[in-house]
Every structure is written in structure tokens, then in C-alpha cells.
PDB file of C-alpha atoms in Angstrom:
ATOM      1  CA  GLN J   1       8.663 -13.335 -15.846  1.00 94.00           C
ATOM      2  CA  VAL J   2       8.957  -9.995 -14.465  1.00 96.00           C
ATOM      3  CA  GLN J   3       7.090  -9.185 -11.152  1.00 97.00           C
ATOM      4  CA  LEU J   4       7.115  -5.618  -9.913  1.00 98.00           C
ATOM      5  CA  VAL J   5       4.999  -6.366  -6.606  1.00 97.00           C
ATOM      6  CA  GLU J   6       3.283  -3.376  -4.725  1.00 97.00           C
ATOM      7  CA  SER J   7       2.606  -3.538  -0.789  1.00 97.00           C
ATOM      8  CA  GLY J   8       1.543  -0.860   2.140  1.00 98.00           C
ATOM      9  CA  GLY J   9      -1.456   0.856   0.738  1.00 98.00           C
ATOM     10  CA  GLY J  10      -4.378   1.467   2.893  1.00 98.00           C
ATOM     11  CA  LEU J  11      -6.814   4.194   4.280  1.00 98.00           C
ATOM     12  CA  VAL J  12      -5.454   6.754   6.738  1.00 98.00           C
ATOM     13  CA  GLN J  13      -6.566   9.931   8.279  1.00 98.00           C
ATOM     14  CA  PRO J  14      -4.877  14.261   6.834  1.00 98.00           C
ATOM     15  CA  GLY J  15      -1.471  14.503   8.566  1.00 98.00           C
ATOM     16  CA  GLY J  16      -0.879  10.777   8.687  1.00 98.00           C
ATOM     17  CA  SER J  17       1.841   8.910   7.321  1.00 98.00           C
ATOM     18  CA  LEU J  18       2.239   5.847   5.212  1.00 98.00           C
ATOM     19  CA  ARG J  19       5.329   3.438   3.258  1.00 98.00           C
ATOM     20  CA  LEU J  20       5.030   1.753   0.247  1.00 98.00           C
ATOM     21  CA  SER J  21       7.295  -1.049  -0.892  1.00 98.00           C
ATOM     22  CA  CYS J  22       7.814  -2.057  -4.637  1.00 98.00           C
ATOM     23  CA  ALA J  23       9.854  -5.740  -4.603  1.00 98.00           C
ATOM     24  CA  ALA J  24      11.225  -6.989  -7.750  1.00 98.00           C
ATOM     25  CA  SER J  25      11.838  -9.647  -9.516  1.00 98.00           C
ATOM     26  CA  GLY J  26      12.867 -10.864 -12.552  1.00 97.00           C
ATOM     27  CA  ILE J  27      15.152  -8.035 -14.114  1.00 95.00           C
ATOM     28  CA  THR J  28      18.380  -7.257 -12.930  1.00 96.00           C
ATOM     29  CA  PHE J  29      17.588  -4.138 -10.375  1.00 97.00           C
ATOM     30  CA  SER J  30      19.952  -2.339  -9.479  1.00 98.00           C
ATOM     31  CA  ILE J  31      20.493  -0.596 -13.097  1.00 97.00           C
ATOM     32  CA  TYR J  32      17.115   0.070 -13.489  1.00 98.00           C
ATOM     33  CA  ASP J  33      15.533   3.187 -12.888  1.00 98.00           C
ATOM     34  CA  MET J  34      12.701   3.201 -10.118  1.00 98.00           C
ATOM     35  CA  VAL J  35       9.723   5.410 -10.090  1.00 98.00           C
ATOM     36  CA  TRP J  36       6.399   6.592  -8.169  1.00 98.00           C
ATOM     37  CA  TYR J  37       2.906   7.254 -10.191  1.00 98.00           C
ATOM     38  CA  ARG J  38      -0.405   8.254  -9.526  1.00 98.00           C
ATOM     39  CA  GLN J  39      -3.643   8.312 -10.827  1.00 98.00           C
ATOM     40  CA  ALA J  40      -6.672   9.858  -9.285  1.00 97.00           C
ATOM     41  CA  PRO J  41      -9.958   9.562 -10.511  1.00 92.00           C
ATOM     42  CA  GLY J  42     -10.881  11.840 -13.083  1.00 94.00           C
ATOM     43  CA  LYS J  43      -6.890  12.584 -13.941  1.00 96.00           C
ATOM     44  CA  GLN J  44      -3.931  12.041 -15.823  1.00 97.00           C
ATOM     45  CA  ARG J  45      -1.314   9.130 -14.147  1.00 97.00           C
ATOM     46  CA  GLU J  46       1.409  11.933 -13.235  1.00 97.00           C
ATOM     47  CA  LEU J  47       5.240  11.580 -11.773  1.00 98.00           C
ATOM     48  CA  VAL J  48       4.875  11.815  -7.603  1.00 98.00           C
ATOM     49  CA  ALA J  49       9.070  10.701  -7.544  1.00 98.00           C
ATOM     50  CA  ALA J  50      11.864   8.615  -9.426  1.00 98.00           C
ATOM     51  CA  ILE J  51      15.067   7.390  -7.825  1.00 98.00           C
ATOM     52  CA  THR J  52      17.159   6.400 -11.143  1.00 98.00           C
ATOM     53  CA  SER J  53      20.242   3.174 -11.088  1.00 97.00           C
ATOM     54  CA  GLY J  54      22.490   6.005 -10.066  1.00 97.00           C
ATOM     55  CA  PHE J  55      20.597   6.857  -7.275  1.00 98.00           C
ATOM     56  CA  ARG J  56      19.942  10.551  -8.676  1.00 98.00           C
ATOM     57  CA  LEU J  57      16.062  11.815  -7.571  1.00 98.00           C
ATOM     58  CA  ASN J  58      13.051  13.367  -9.034  1.00 98.00           C
ATOM     59  CA  TYR J  59       9.533  14.960  -7.673  1.00 98.00           C
ATOM     60  CA  ASP J  60       6.833  16.385  -8.234  1.00 98.00           C
ATOM     61  CA  SER J  61       6.499  19.760  -6.751  1.00 98.00           C
ATOM     62  CA  SER J  62       3.708  18.806  -4.940  1.00 97.00           C
ATOM     63  CA  VAL J  63       5.325  15.956  -2.647  1.00 98.00           C
ATOM     64  CA  LYS J  64       9.053  18.174  -2.170  1.00 97.00           C
ATOM     65  CA  GLY J  65       9.094  17.526   1.932  1.00 97.00           C
ATOM     66  CA  ARG J  66       7.369  15.780   2.161  1.00 98.00           C
ATOM     67  CA  PHE J  67       7.999  12.250   0.395  1.00 98.00           C
ATOM     68  CA  THR J  68      11.061   9.762   0.505  1.00 98.00           C
ATOM     69  CA  ILE J  69      12.286   7.874  -2.710  1.00 98.00           C
ATOM     70  CA  SER J  70      14.845   5.416  -2.039  1.00 98.00           C
ATOM     71  CA  ARG J  71      15.171   2.085  -2.907  1.00 98.00           C
ATOM     72  CA  ASP J  72      17.895  -1.044  -1.445  1.00 98.00           C
ATOM     73  CA  ASN J  73      18.719  -3.019  -4.332  1.00 98.00           C
ATOM     74  CA  ALA J  74      19.891  -6.043  -2.276  1.00 98.00           C
ATOM     75  CA  LYS J  75      16.694  -5.810  -1.612  1.00 98.00           C
ATOM     76  CA  ASN J  76      15.558  -5.504  -5.082  1.00 98.00           C
ATOM     77  CA  THR J  77      13.346  -2.951  -3.569  1.00 98.00           C
ATOM     78  CA  VAL J  78      12.257   0.385  -4.220  1.00 98.00           C
ATOM     79  CA  TYR J  79      10.280   2.379  -0.824  1.00 98.00           C
ATOM     80  CA  LEU J  80       8.673   5.523  -0.979  1.00 98.00           C
ATOM     81  CA  GLN J  81       7.736   7.311   2.502  1.00 98.00           C
ATOM     82  CA  MET J  82       5.022   9.083   2.301  1.00 98.00           C
ATOM     83  CA  ASN J  83       4.743  11.459   5.631  1.00 98.00           C
ATOM     84  CA  SER J  84       2.139  14.826   5.879  1.00 98.00           C
ATOM     85  CA  LEU J  85      -0.439  13.130   3.710  1.00 98.00           C
ATOM     86  CA  LYS J  86      -3.750  15.028   2.396  1.00 98.00           C
ATOM     87  CA  PRO J  87      -6.701  14.221   0.877  1.00 98.00           C
ATOM     88  CA  ASP J  88      -5.281  15.643  -2.323  1.00 97.00           C
ATOM     89  CA  ASP J  89      -2.498  12.382  -2.646  1.00 98.00           C
ATOM     90  CA  THR J  90      -5.357   9.475  -2.665  1.00 98.00           C
ATOM     91  CA  ALA J  91      -5.024   8.137  -5.536  1.00 98.00           C
ATOM     92  CA  VAL J  92      -3.824   3.940  -7.173  1.00 98.00           C
ATOM     93  CA  TYR J  93      -0.248   4.387  -7.115  1.00 98.00           C
ATOM     94  CA  TYR J  94       1.979   2.366  -9.388  1.00 98.00           C
ATOM     95  CA  CYS J  95       5.533   1.831  -9.127  1.00 98.00           C
ATOM     96  CA  ASN J  96       7.356   1.310 -12.934  1.00 98.00           C
ATOM     97  CA  GLY J  97      11.178   0.151 -13.643  1.00 98.00           C
ATOM     98  CA  ASN J  98      12.528   1.311 -16.821  1.00 96.00           C
ATOM     99  CA  LEU J  99      15.634   0.789 -18.737  1.00 96.00           C
ATOM    100  CA  GLY J 100      15.795   2.329 -22.136  1.00 91.00           C
ATOM    101  CA  GLY J 101      12.871   0.204 -24.251  1.00 87.00           C
ATOM    102  CA  LEU J 102      12.336  -2.080 -21.385  1.00 93.00           C
ATOM    103  CA  GLU J 103       9.518  -0.441 -18.870  1.00 96.00           C
ATOM    104  CA  TYR J 104       7.380  -2.976 -16.401  1.00 98.00           C
ATOM    105  CA  TRP J 105       4.566  -1.681 -14.210  1.00 98.00           C
ATOM    106  CA  GLY J 106       3.174  -3.423 -10.914  1.00 98.00           C
ATOM    107  CA  GLN J 107      -0.346  -3.379 -10.409  1.00 97.00           C
ATOM    108  CA  GLY J 108      -0.886  -0.578  -8.237  1.00 97.00           C
ATOM    109  CA  THR J 109      -2.126   0.113  -5.121  1.00 98.00           C
ATOM    110  CA  GLN J 110      -4.614   1.918  -3.423  1.00 98.00           C
ATOM    111  CA  VAL J 111      -3.064   5.261  -1.185  1.00 98.00           C
ATOM    112  CA  THR J 112      -7.012   6.969   0.440  1.00 98.00           C
ATOM    113  CA  VAL J 113      -6.385  10.003   2.841  1.00 98.00           C
ATOM    114  CA  SER J 114      -9.559  10.324   4.745  1.00 97.00           C
ATOM    115  CA  SER J 115     -11.328  11.879   8.086  1.00 94.00           C
TER     116      SER J 115
END
């Protein structure tokens, strides 16, 4: 049974910070590429940040310099540190793990940035 379990979402003021976590089980975590996506109301799902099994990084231009993706293979967990949050960051954030033809998704966690 494969599970990606997310935590850390919530309500935060503009300029604030949140740290999202995604704990994986049922997969050989260290060989999977891990990705954070988000989807805002009325918008398509978009890639936010990715970290490959080889620790290569990719960020959407809108979050570069503000967000940091990392992984701890010993804990089977991928993180998304979000700083200097803006209202446009409000979305449901999803954790994704993929390896070739295999792909798994977390349940999503709500992030709301508002005064």
C-alpha cells in the first residue's frame, strides 16, 4: 500500500512562512523523483518545485528565491519551505512521487495567505 501523507498547511499572513511535509510509505523513496504541485481555484495544476532522486532541483519562476524543496531519504520525507508568502500562493498543494511509469499523489493540503 502506497501512501503520501502531507502536513503543514494552514492560514498565514502575507510575508509569513510555512513548512510543508510529505511522508511516503510503500515505495523505495530514495529512487523516486519528488515534486510539489499546487492548484488554485479556477486554475490548472502547476509544478511548484521538484527534487530528483539525484538531488537536482527545479522551481517555478514565481517561487524562486522564496521556496526551498528538500528531501530526507532516511525519513522518507520531502519538504517545501515557503517564505515571504503572497496571496497568489494560496492553493491546494499536492505531493507527487514518480519513477518511470509509476506515479503517486498525496491528498493535498490547503495553504491560504491572507490578512
